XYZ file of C-alpha atoms in Angstrom:
637
model
C -24.235 35.570 -44.716
C -24.930 37.498 -41.517
C -25.047 41.274 -42.064
C -22.817 43.350 -39.788
C -24.676 45.655 -37.361
C -23.489 49.272 -37.401
C -24.332 52.160 -35.080
C -24.097 55.683 -36.598
C -23.192 58.544 -34.228
C -23.535 61.905 -36.098
C -24.984 65.180 -34.766
C -25.821 66.545 -38.267
C -29.153 64.973 -39.239
C -28.659 65.215 -43.026
C -25.221 63.591 -42.838
C -26.585 60.882 -40.542
C -29.460 60.132 -42.949
C -27.124 59.989 -45.958
C -24.730 57.712 -44.078
C -27.563 55.375 -43.094
C -28.712 55.058 -46.719
C -25.170 54.336 -47.927
C -24.631 51.653 -45.312
C -27.914 50.003 -46.198
C -26.942 49.909 -49.871
C -23.614 48.330 -48.932
C -25.458 45.505 -47.196
C -25.021 46.513 -43.554
C -27.772 46.704 -40.924
C -27.959 50.059 -39.177
C -29.150 49.515 -35.584
C -29.409 53.224 -34.828
C -28.424 56.782 -35.748
C -27.883 59.042 -32.712
C -26.578 62.586 -32.273
C -24.908 62.577 -28.829
C -22.266 60.564 -27.041
C -24.698 59.728 -24.228
C -27.210 58.292 -26.690
C -24.434 56.320 -28.405
C -23.472 54.617 -25.127
C -27.091 53.642 -24.358
C -27.731 52.354 -27.889
C -24.473 50.352 -27.955
C -25.347 48.708 -24.648
C -28.790 47.746 -25.966
C -27.998 46.573 -29.516
C -24.370 45.435 -29.234
C -23.336 46.583 -32.761
C -20.414 44.991 -34.608
C -18.967 48.444 -35.346
C -19.593 52.111 -34.482
C -19.139 54.973 -36.996
C -18.400 57.903 -34.675
C -18.095 61.650 -35.381
C -15.397 63.208 -33.194
C -17.256 66.395 -32.293
C -20.792 65.785 -31.073
C -23.615 67.676 -29.475
C -23.927 67.047 -25.745
C -21.518 66.966 -22.815
C -19.107 64.286 -24.097
C -17.375 64.143 -27.484
C -16.810 61.151 -29.755
C -13.478 60.020 -28.299
C -14.853 59.877 -24.742
C -17.979 58.082 -25.934
C -15.805 55.622 -27.891
C -13.891 54.766 -24.720
C -17.111 54.047 -22.801
C -18.448 51.901 -25.643
C -15.276 49.822 -25.826
C -15.577 49.146 -22.099
C -19.051 47.723 -22.708
C -17.949 44.852 -24.874
C -14.919 45.345 -27.042
C -16.813 47.123 -29.853
C -14.589 48.595 -32.617
C -14.937 52.305 -33.463
C -14.175 54.047 -36.789
C -14.097 57.850 -36.652
C -15.819 60.092 -39.238
C -14.690 63.709 -39.033
C -13.840 66.786 -41.082
C -11.022 67.691 -38.693
C -7.435 66.615 -39.316
C -5.491 69.043 -37.124
C -2.693 67.602 -34.956
C -4.641 68.045 -31.724
C -7.623 66.111 -33.046
C -5.405 63.401 -34.532
C -3.550 63.013 -31.218
C -6.794 62.804 -29.206
C -8.308 60.270 -31.613
C -5.152 58.126 -31.723
C -5.079 57.806 -27.919
C -8.441 56.020 -28.047
C -7.009 53.295 -30.368
C -9.613 53.482 -33.164
C -9.999 50.861 -35.877
C -10.172 53.507 -38.639
C -10.242 57.251 -39.402
C -12.241 58.616 -42.364
C -12.059 62.284 -43.347
C -15.198 63.958 -44.629
C -16.174 64.124 -47.391
C -15.544 60.496 -48.418
C -16.550 58.219 -51.251
C -18.824 55.262 -50.661
C -16.069 52.861 -51.792
C -13.665 54.319 -49.240
C -16.302 53.916 -46.536
C -16.872 50.286 -47.499
C -13.132 49.466 -47.484
C -12.552 51.095 -44.098
C -15.500 49.251 -42.520
C -14.414 45.851 -43.887
C -10.813 46.383 -42.781
C -11.991 47.414 -39.312
C -14.317 44.390 -39.004
C -11.596 41.985 -40.184
C -8.959 43.509 -37.920
C -11.269 43.351 -34.925
C -12.132 39.720 -35.658
C -8.458 38.794 -36.106
C -7.425 40.560 -32.908
C -10.201 38.797 -31.009
C -9.003 35.425 -32.291
C -5.433 36.262 -31.295
C -6.569 37.332 -27.815
C -8.602 34.163 -27.383
C -5.666 32.066 -28.553
C -3.329 33.881 -26.184
C -5.779 33.481 -23.313
C -6.092 29.794 -24.098
C -2.322 29.456 -24.300
C -1.898 31.350 -21.041
C -4.461 29.116 -19.348
C -2.626 26.056 -20.598
C 0.702 27.431 -19.433
C -0.640 28.532 -16.053
C -2.332 25.207 -15.329
C 0.268 22.887 -16.869
C 2.151 20.696 -14.421
C 5.180 20.754 -16.696
C 7.337 23.828 -16.922
C 7.195 25.795 -20.199
C 9.608 28.486 -21.354
C 10.422 30.409 -24.498
C 14.107 31.000 -25.247
C 15.498 33.339 -27.885
C 18.393 32.592 -30.206
C 20.918 33.916 -27.646
C 19.668 31.515 -24.966
C 17.831 34.186 -22.987
C 14.571 33.211 -21.320
C 11.775 35.465 -22.577
C 8.660 33.743 -21.211
C 7.862 31.159 -18.517
C 4.873 29.596 -16.814
C 4.361 29.219 -13.025
C 5.279 25.524 -13.042
C 8.767 26.294 -14.353
C 9.363 28.634 -11.438
C 8.237 25.955 -8.990
C 10.539 23.361 -10.556
C 13.623 25.578 -10.295
C 12.666 27.468 -7.124
C 12.422 30.923 -8.743
C 9.671 33.477 -9.098
C 8.468 33.981 -12.682
C 9.891 37.505 -12.890
C 13.287 36.272 -11.675
C 13.525 33.942 -14.661
C 12.733 36.470 -17.404
C 15.991 37.662 -18.966
C 18.092 34.967 -17.297
C 20.439 32.833 -19.400
C 18.946 29.363 -19.810
C 22.333 27.764 -19.082
C 21.989 28.879 -15.453
C 19.087 26.431 -15.167
C 20.145 23.841 -17.725
C 23.932 23.590 -18.065
C 24.773 22.423 -21.573
C 21.391 23.455 -22.989
C 23.085 25.866 -25.389
C 24.946 23.012 -27.079
C 21.640 21.305 -27.754
C 20.326 24.467 -29.428
C 23.412 24.640 -31.629
C 23.054 21.093 -32.974
C 21.666 20.483 -36.395
C 17.958 19.712 -36.398
C 18.551 16.319 -37.999
C 20.445 15.160 -34.934
C 17.919 16.067 -32.277
C 14.565 16.799 -33.856
C 11.856 14.512 -35.118
C 10.572 15.508 -38.549
C 7.462 14.659 -40.523
C 7.645 13.693 -44.189
C 7.220 17.296 -45.241
C 10.162 18.339 -43.057
C 8.177 19.935 -40.215
C 10.046 19.871 -36.914
C 8.077 18.198 -34.115
C 10.703 18.473 -31.404
C 13.012 16.298 -29.356
C 12.993 14.830 -25.860
C 16.164 14.620 -23.799
C 17.003 13.935 -20.163
C 18.917 16.763 -18.488
C 20.275 17.579 -15.081
C 18.863 20.925 -13.997
C 20.174 23.326 -11.356
C 17.735 24.907 -8.908
C 18.072 28.301 -7.264
C 19.584 26.643 -4.178
C 22.191 25.020 -6.507
C 20.794 21.533 -5.932
C 20.640 19.308 -9.016
C 17.445 17.652 -10.226
C 16.685 15.177 -13.038
C 14.600 16.647 -15.853
C 13.128 15.700 -19.192
C 13.258 18.426 -21.870
C 11.097 18.553 -24.985
C 12.575 21.181 -27.317
C 10.980 22.653 -30.451
C 12.153 25.364 -32.828
C 9.323 27.873 -33.066
C 10.423 31.059 -34.763
C 8.469 34.124 -33.732
C 6.301 32.471 -31.067
C 6.402 34.118 -27.627
C 9.259 36.307 -28.794
C 11.583 33.291 -28.712
C 13.114 30.973 -31.216
C 12.714 27.861 -29.031
C 9.973 26.458 -26.844
C 11.114 24.066 -24.112
C 8.767 21.903 -22.060
C 10.453 20.857 -18.825
C 9.238 17.862 -16.820
C 10.432 17.285 -13.262
C 11.592 13.658 -13.059
C 12.257 13.577 -9.326
C 9.029 11.756 -8.483
C 9.406 9.384 -11.433
C 13.031 8.642 -10.545
C 12.010 8.077 -6.952
C 9.248 5.711 -8.051
C 11.671 3.936 -10.378
C 14.073 3.455 -7.482
C 11.252 2.225 -5.255
C 10.097 -0.129 -8.005
C 13.629 -1.400 -8.502
C 13.959 -1.916 -4.772
C 10.608 -3.688 -4.680
C 11.638 -5.967 -7.552
C 14.822 -6.850 -5.675
C 12.795 -7.497 -2.532
C 10.422 -9.746 -4.456
C 13.355 -11.620 -5.955
C 14.795 -12.040 -2.486
C 11.423 -13.238 -1.173
C 11.175 -15.665 -4.064
C 14.651 -16.944 -3.269
C 13.706 -17.292 0.383
C 10.492 -19.059 -0.602
C 12.446 -21.606 -2.629
C 14.882 -22.015 0.245
C 11.967 -22.365 2.649
C 10.319 -25.102 0.596
C 13.588 -27.001 0.431
C 14.060 -26.564 4.173
C 10.460 -27.576 4.872
C 11.011 -30.793 2.957
C 14.136 -31.388 5.027
C 12.366 -30.620 8.303
C 9.480 -32.963 7.539
C 11.755 -35.775 6.393
C 13.934 -35.520 9.495
C 11.289 -36.741 11.989
C 9.924 -39.258 9.489
C 13.252 -41.102 9.407
C 13.316 -42.063 13.125
C 9.584 -42.811 13.008
C 10.166 -45.267 10.176
C 13.130 -46.783 12.013
C 11.103 -47.177 15.197
C 8.204 -48.713 13.281
C 10.562 -51.258 11.704
C 11.969 -52.153 15.114
C 8.466 -52.567 16.569
C 7.662 -55.161 13.911
C 10.241 -57.513 15.386
C 8.905 -60.072 17.838
C 12.106 -60.321 19.862
C 12.367 -56.752 21.173
C 12.257 -56.338 24.920
C 10.385 -53.836 27.064
C 13.206 -51.205 27.132
C 13.454 -51.084 23.324
C 9.681 -51.057 23.008
C 9.451 -48.066 25.336
C 12.344 -46.354 23.530
C 10.625 -46.773 20.133
C 7.391 -45.362 21.517
C 9.212 -42.350 22.963
C 10.979 -41.736 19.642
C 7.703 -41.785 17.720
C 6.005 -39.523 20.275
C 8.827 -36.960 20.231
C 9.038 -36.838 16.439
C 5.275 -36.478 16.048
C 5.410 -33.601 18.549
C 8.154 -31.988 16.444
C 6.060 -32.291 13.277
C 3.056 -30.873 15.130
C 5.108 -27.814 16.124
C 6.088 -27.324 12.487
C 2.444 -27.496 11.453
C 1.432 -25.006 14.163
C 4.116 -22.552 13.018
C 2.900 -22.874 9.430
C -0.699 -22.268 10.523
C 0.377 -19.219 12.521
C 2.210 -17.838 9.486
C -0.940 -18.350 7.410
C -2.991 -16.456 10.002
C -0.414 -13.681 10.200
C -0.260 -13.102 6.427
C -4.077 -12.874 6.299
C -4.321 -10.674 9.377
C -6.385 -13.297 11.208
C -4.074 -14.015 14.140
C -5.737 -12.956 17.383
C -4.624 -12.691 20.999
C -6.840 -13.033 24.063
C -5.429 -10.904 26.861
C -5.991 -11.528 30.556
C -4.013 -11.211 33.783
C -1.413 -13.996 33.836
C 1.472 -14.919 36.116
C 4.867 -14.403 34.501
C 6.241 -17.420 36.379
C 3.498 -19.642 34.980
C 4.085 -18.356 31.440
C 7.807 -19.072 31.723
C 7.158 -22.499 33.237
C 4.813 -23.470 30.380
C 7.411 -22.365 27.836
C 10.104 -24.445 29.524
C 7.815 -27.464 29.719
C 7.144 -27.231 25.978
C 10.877 -26.988 25.201
C 12.057 -29.503 27.793
C 12.546 -32.449 25.362
C 14.705 -30.320 23.054
C 16.705 -28.865 25.956
C 17.277 -32.176 27.666
C 18.041 -33.947 24.392
C 20.924 -31.523 23.755
C 22.121 -31.621 27.366
C 21.631 -27.856 27.846
C 21.139 -26.207 31.223
C 18.640 -23.399 31.760
C 18.877 -20.763 34.486
C 15.879 -18.561 35.287
C 16.012 -15.201 37.034
C 12.630 -13.483 37.562
C 11.664 -10.442 39.676
C 11.021 -11.244 43.322
C 7.414 -11.763 44.308
C 4.396 -12.222 42.109
C 4.625 -10.574 38.660
C 1.439 -10.337 36.624
C 1.044 -9.306 33.001
C -2.023 -8.376 30.999
C -1.278 -10.611 28.026
C -2.239 -13.739 26.145
C -0.469 -16.280 28.325
C -0.538 -19.090 25.773
C 0.845 -16.901 22.982
C 3.490 -15.402 25.271
C 4.572 -18.917 26.276
C 4.792 -19.713 22.559
C 7.047 -16.666 22.051
C 9.397 -17.693 24.856
C 9.360 -21.327 23.733
C 10.391 -20.266 20.205
C 13.246 -18.146 21.578
C 14.418 -20.900 23.936
C 14.189 -23.481 21.134
C 16.242 -21.184 18.882
C 18.888 -20.876 21.572
C 18.929 -24.645 22.093
C 19.266 -25.424 18.377
C 22.103 -22.997 17.712
C 24.442 -24.167 20.457
C 26.676 -27.170 20.664
C 25.673 -29.860 23.156
C 25.843 -29.134 26.898
C 25.329 -25.428 26.339
C 23.862 -22.822 28.673
C 20.672 -20.769 28.285
C 19.706 -17.905 30.557
C 16.137 -16.570 30.854
C 15.739 -13.377 32.863
C 13.155 -10.666 33.393
C 13.373 -7.167 34.823
C 10.931 -4.301 35.261
C 11.835 -1.123 33.328
C 9.353 1.556 34.351
C 6.091 0.825 32.525
C 7.586 -2.140 30.698
C 8.858 -5.564 31.587
C 11.840 -6.901 29.641
C 12.173 -10.665 29.221
C 15.530 -11.760 27.811
C 16.681 -15.128 26.472
C 20.467 -15.365 26.221
C 22.637 -18.123 24.808
C 26.335 -18.709 24.261
C 25.909 -20.273 20.837
C 26.993 -19.536 17.280
C 25.947 -15.855 17.370
C 24.603 -13.707 14.536
C 26.499 -11.795 11.853
C 25.918 -7.995 12.106
C 24.674 -7.711 8.502
C 21.930 -10.246 9.197
C 20.504 -8.600 12.336
C 18.282 -6.044 10.482
C 16.315 -8.790 8.676
C 16.400 -11.400 11.419
C 12.642 -11.202 12.055
C 11.591 -11.244 8.390
C 9.648 -14.168 6.961
C 11.779 -17.085 5.692
C 14.922 -15.265 6.784
C 17.917 -17.540 7.409
C 21.466 -16.426 8.127
C 23.031 -19.490 6.508
C 20.720 -21.931 4.817
C 23.245 -24.758 4.999
C 23.709 -24.218 8.708
C 19.957 -23.857 9.211
C 19.383 -27.218 7.588
C 21.975 -28.900 9.751
C 20.501 -27.527 12.959
C 16.840 -27.392 11.973
C 14.567 -24.440 11.350
C 12.254 -23.041 8.697
C 13.115 -19.368 9.048
C 9.587 -18.554 10.249
C 9.843 -18.915 14.024
C 11.181 -15.413 14.657
C 8.626 -13.906 12.255
C 5.922 -15.554 14.372
C 7.590 -14.187 17.513
C 7.574 -10.622 16.208
C 3.927 -10.814 15.115
C 2.776 -12.277 18.442
C 4.695 -9.632 20.391
C 3.370 -6.819 18.162
C -0.207 -7.983 18.721
C 0.337 -7.677 22.475
C 1.644 -4.121 22.217
C 5.281 -5.034 22.729
C 8.598 -5.113 20.904
C 11.309 -7.700 20.341
C 14.948 -7.101 19.480
C 18.064 -9.186 19.006
C 21.670 -8.499 19.924
C 24.841 -10.369 19.081
C 28.460 -9.308 19.169
C 29.021 -11.449 16.094
C 29.689 -15.052 15.059
C 30.575 -17.400 17.946
C 29.615 -14.671 20.443
C 26.165 -15.921 21.380
C 22.979 -13.860 21.167
C 20.327 -12.217 23.326
C 16.669 -11.790 22.385
C 14.701 -9.280 24.466
C 10.907 -9.032 24.538
C 9.425 -5.867 26.057
C 5.763 -5.762 27.058
C 3.576 -3.180 28.825
C 3.651 -3.621 32.597
C 1.384 -2.217 35.311
C 2.750 -2.259 38.859
C -0.785 -2.142 40.316
C -1.969 -5.328 38.605
C -4.740 -7.153 40.514
C -3.421 -9.882 42.784
C -5.014 -13.291 42.538
C -6.586 -14.685 45.704
C -4.708 -17.937 45.271
C -1.000 -17.415 44.685
C 0.298 -19.269 41.650
C 3.314 -21.360 42.521
C 6.030 -21.667 39.932
C 6.812 -25.124 38.681
C 10.140 -24.026 37.239
C 12.875 -26.606 37.582
C 10.435 -29.077 39.160
C 9.966 -32.460 37.547
C 6.910 -32.744 35.326
C 4.289 -34.926 36.940
C 3.054 -37.775 34.739
C -0.427 -37.083 33.411
C -3.223 -39.616 33.380
C -4.023 -40.793 29.889
C -6.503 -43.506 30.709
C -10.147 -42.689 30.210
C -13.042 -44.367 32.014
C -14.953 -46.953 30.021
C -16.868 -45.095 27.292
C -18.826 -46.111 24.270
C -17.145 -44.154 21.460
C -17.984 -43.906 17.760
C -15.053 -42.913 15.504
C -15.980 -41.478 12.086
C -13.061 -40.903 9.677
C -12.594 -41.714 5.984
C -8.898 -42.325 6.718
C -9.268 -45.940 7.787
C -5.730 -46.170 9.197
C -6.405 -43.145 11.410
C -9.756 -44.559 12.525
C -8.369 -48.009 13.333
C -5.275 -46.775 15.177
C -7.313 -44.324 17.255
C -9.864 -47.050 17.949
C -7.107 -49.390 19.120
C -5.816 -46.695 21.495
C -9.274 -46.091 22.962
C -9.787 -49.821 23.450
C -6.517 -49.908 25.401
C -8.021 -47.159 27.547
C -11.002 -49.413 28.213
C -13.461 -47.875 25.756
C -15.951 -49.781 23.608
C -15.412 -48.566 20.054
C -17.312 -48.622 16.764
C -15.840 -47.401 13.461
C -17.507 -45.682 10.495
C -15.866 -44.267 7.384
C -18.582 -41.906 6.117
C -21.709 -40.090 7.331
C -24.285 -42.744 6.277
C -22.208 -45.408 8.049
C -22.069 -43.242 11.177
C -25.851 -42.744 11.251
C -26.380 -46.479 10.772
C -23.947 -47.257 13.610
C -25.710 -44.859 15.984
C -28.993 -46.694 15.429
C -27.449 -49.892 16.862
C -24.744 -48.499 19.148
C -25.598 -46.259 22.098
C -22.505 -44.064 21.919
C -21.516 -41.717 24.748
C -19.208 -39.772 22.418
C -18.478 -39.473 18.707
C -15.122 -38.418 17.240
C -15.981 -37.060 13.782
C -13.619 -36.042 10.979
C -14.754 -32.853 9.209
C -13.595 -33.751 5.683
C -15.861 -36.732 5.109
C -16.897 -37.710 1.564
C -20.444 -36.747 0.622
C -21.972 -35.322 3.792
C -19.199 -33.508 5.681
C -18.622 -33.619 9.416
C -20.433 -30.340 10.113
C -23.603 -31.523 8.382
C -23.380 -34.877 10.158
C -23.127 -33.105 13.520
C -26.170 -30.974 12.724
C -28.178 -34.077 11.790
C -27.166 -35.828 15.024
C -28.111 -32.770 17.099
C -31.477 -32.582 15.337
C -32.416 -36.146 16.414
C -33.883 -36.261 19.964
C -32.495 -39.742 20.694
C -28.898 -38.570 20.074
C -28.880 -35.194 21.781
C -26.907 -36.463 24.764
C -23.918 -37.614 22.710
C -20.684 -35.671 23.204
C -19.453 -34.588 19.755
C -15.735 -34.004 19.170
C -14.457 -32.652 15.837
C -11.131 -34.093 14.691
C -9.533 -32.369 11.710
C -6.366 -30.990 10.222
C -7.934 -27.488 10.136
C -7.023 -25.415 13.180
C -7.882 -21.786 12.413
C -10.038 -19.710 14.754
C -12.768 -19.715 12.115
C -12.617 -23.546 12.015
C -13.238 -23.707 15.758
C -16.192 -21.314 15.367
C -17.720 -23.359 12.542
C -17.458 -26.528 14.624
C -19.199 -24.832 17.539
C -21.966 -23.544 15.269
C -22.459 -27.061 13.855
C -23.037 -28.470 17.347
C -19.646 -29.895 18.331
C -18.656 -29.780 21.997
C -14.915 -29.845 21.272
C -12.510 -29.305 18.357
C -9.204 -31.217 18.177
C -6.602 -30.690 15.471
C -4.694 -33.623 14.024
C -2.483 -35.188 15.142
C -4.731 -35.399 18.199
C -3.143 -34.688 21.550
C -3.988 -37.806 23.535
C -3.896 -36.023 26.890
C -6.533 -33.551 25.675
C -8.663 -36.351 24.246
C -8.554 -38.311 27.523
C -9.558 -35.188 29.440
C -12.520 -34.591 27.125
C -13.720 -38.182 27.463
C -13.454 -37.982 31.241
C -15.313 -34.678 31.404
């Protein structure tokens, strides 16, 4: 066991020597025996004794009580006085220095031993209490939850900073306040029997309870709280300890989570509705295609019916292609891969291209379209193709949601640094409650109506994304059902846009000139594992005057090239074994085939797919179903 270190401060040498011998016999280690207060301070600083035995009256300039005060400042060292004086003045002076003991001379060795042990134990106990209190105070000061002690009358006797922050009070404002001012009804909880609100261990020890409460802040606003209450007699001068947790953030998160769950459920519902609608939209064009194909099989059809069947098939394939393009755009949008390529474009040309794309739908429904654009040449810094797509989607929407022989109005006006392009119809209109989510993915005002008129609920989502990417906004207005609707796109506009040297003439309301589809005689190799696709495309090219060879995989293509001097090769990317990219690389690596024009034909149409085709050595990339006008142009080029 470690021996306690004791410093003796006594100005009478004989008494000091006797005291040292006694202490040694009692098992203590004397670290010094000094005669003055100054020496006592120096020795205490050097040896850090566990206890000091101090005479009150000492030689030197300072007495024992003053020296004791200096020593305690050094390091919380307990002092026990040894003195022959017991007059009131001495007692009062000694008491003010808060000693750990007071022994009157002469004293017995047993008395000395008892006083030293009591002083050492008391000092150790007080140190542990201080450390515990400091630890508790640190916990209370740093805790995020509020902590308070409440006495049996419901008066707050102790709080931590967090409690003040929760209720909007300063700490001192809370001390002495009735707890019911903060927690109405808290007193009733304190009055309940422990068995009703406290959790107990097997030996009956109370662990506490947790309840949700509504608290009242200083500004009288109410907040949700969680209270953990424990009965702790004697602790912090209170009979109860309450831990208060602010639930505002948790409640807010719960509400946000609940809202998110509802949104996900709604998205899931829309997804199911979308899949059902997609099936409907894909089956719709397939029905007339099948009918036309059946008619074409008859030998007795005349030229008018033959032409009509061909037009039906062409229109329905175009409709399915538009559906596929919308789906691809949605895929790009959700992955953040949709890009726009801005340049100076003529507004009139953009509008004309949009009308050309929608012309079959407009004419098929017997609608009329009026166009009102600003006078003169109006240029925009935008992606012309994407902007035409936006206007085409809005015009198509207007055409679909009107009865036959309806009217559509497209107008544009300059509004300061913006240009507003509006598409107005006099159709079925939009219910006010649906307007806020009109541009959300898979959003449909009435799924039954949508199915009857066509639509996947993604066109307007594509519109918003394309407009956002070009730094613009889009909004919808409708006075309600049967009141028609107006969609307005606003884009940045610069009045000092550069003028093109050659004025672009609008083709609006002019008949579309027939485009040449025939290609000059070419030697073309078609490579596609879909034999029906390869044969039908080959038949078309032969009608154009081309000499055609077919291959259904990469080895077959390489073998064909050895015996067939092809000018061009149309290669499917998804070939079995060696894919189309690898085949293109192998063709480009052979000197005898370097002059062949390579055209990729595939169902993949992302920007990254175009880049991969270019890197593999393809000259062009066409997405299926192939646009025959584009193919003819490539073969002529």
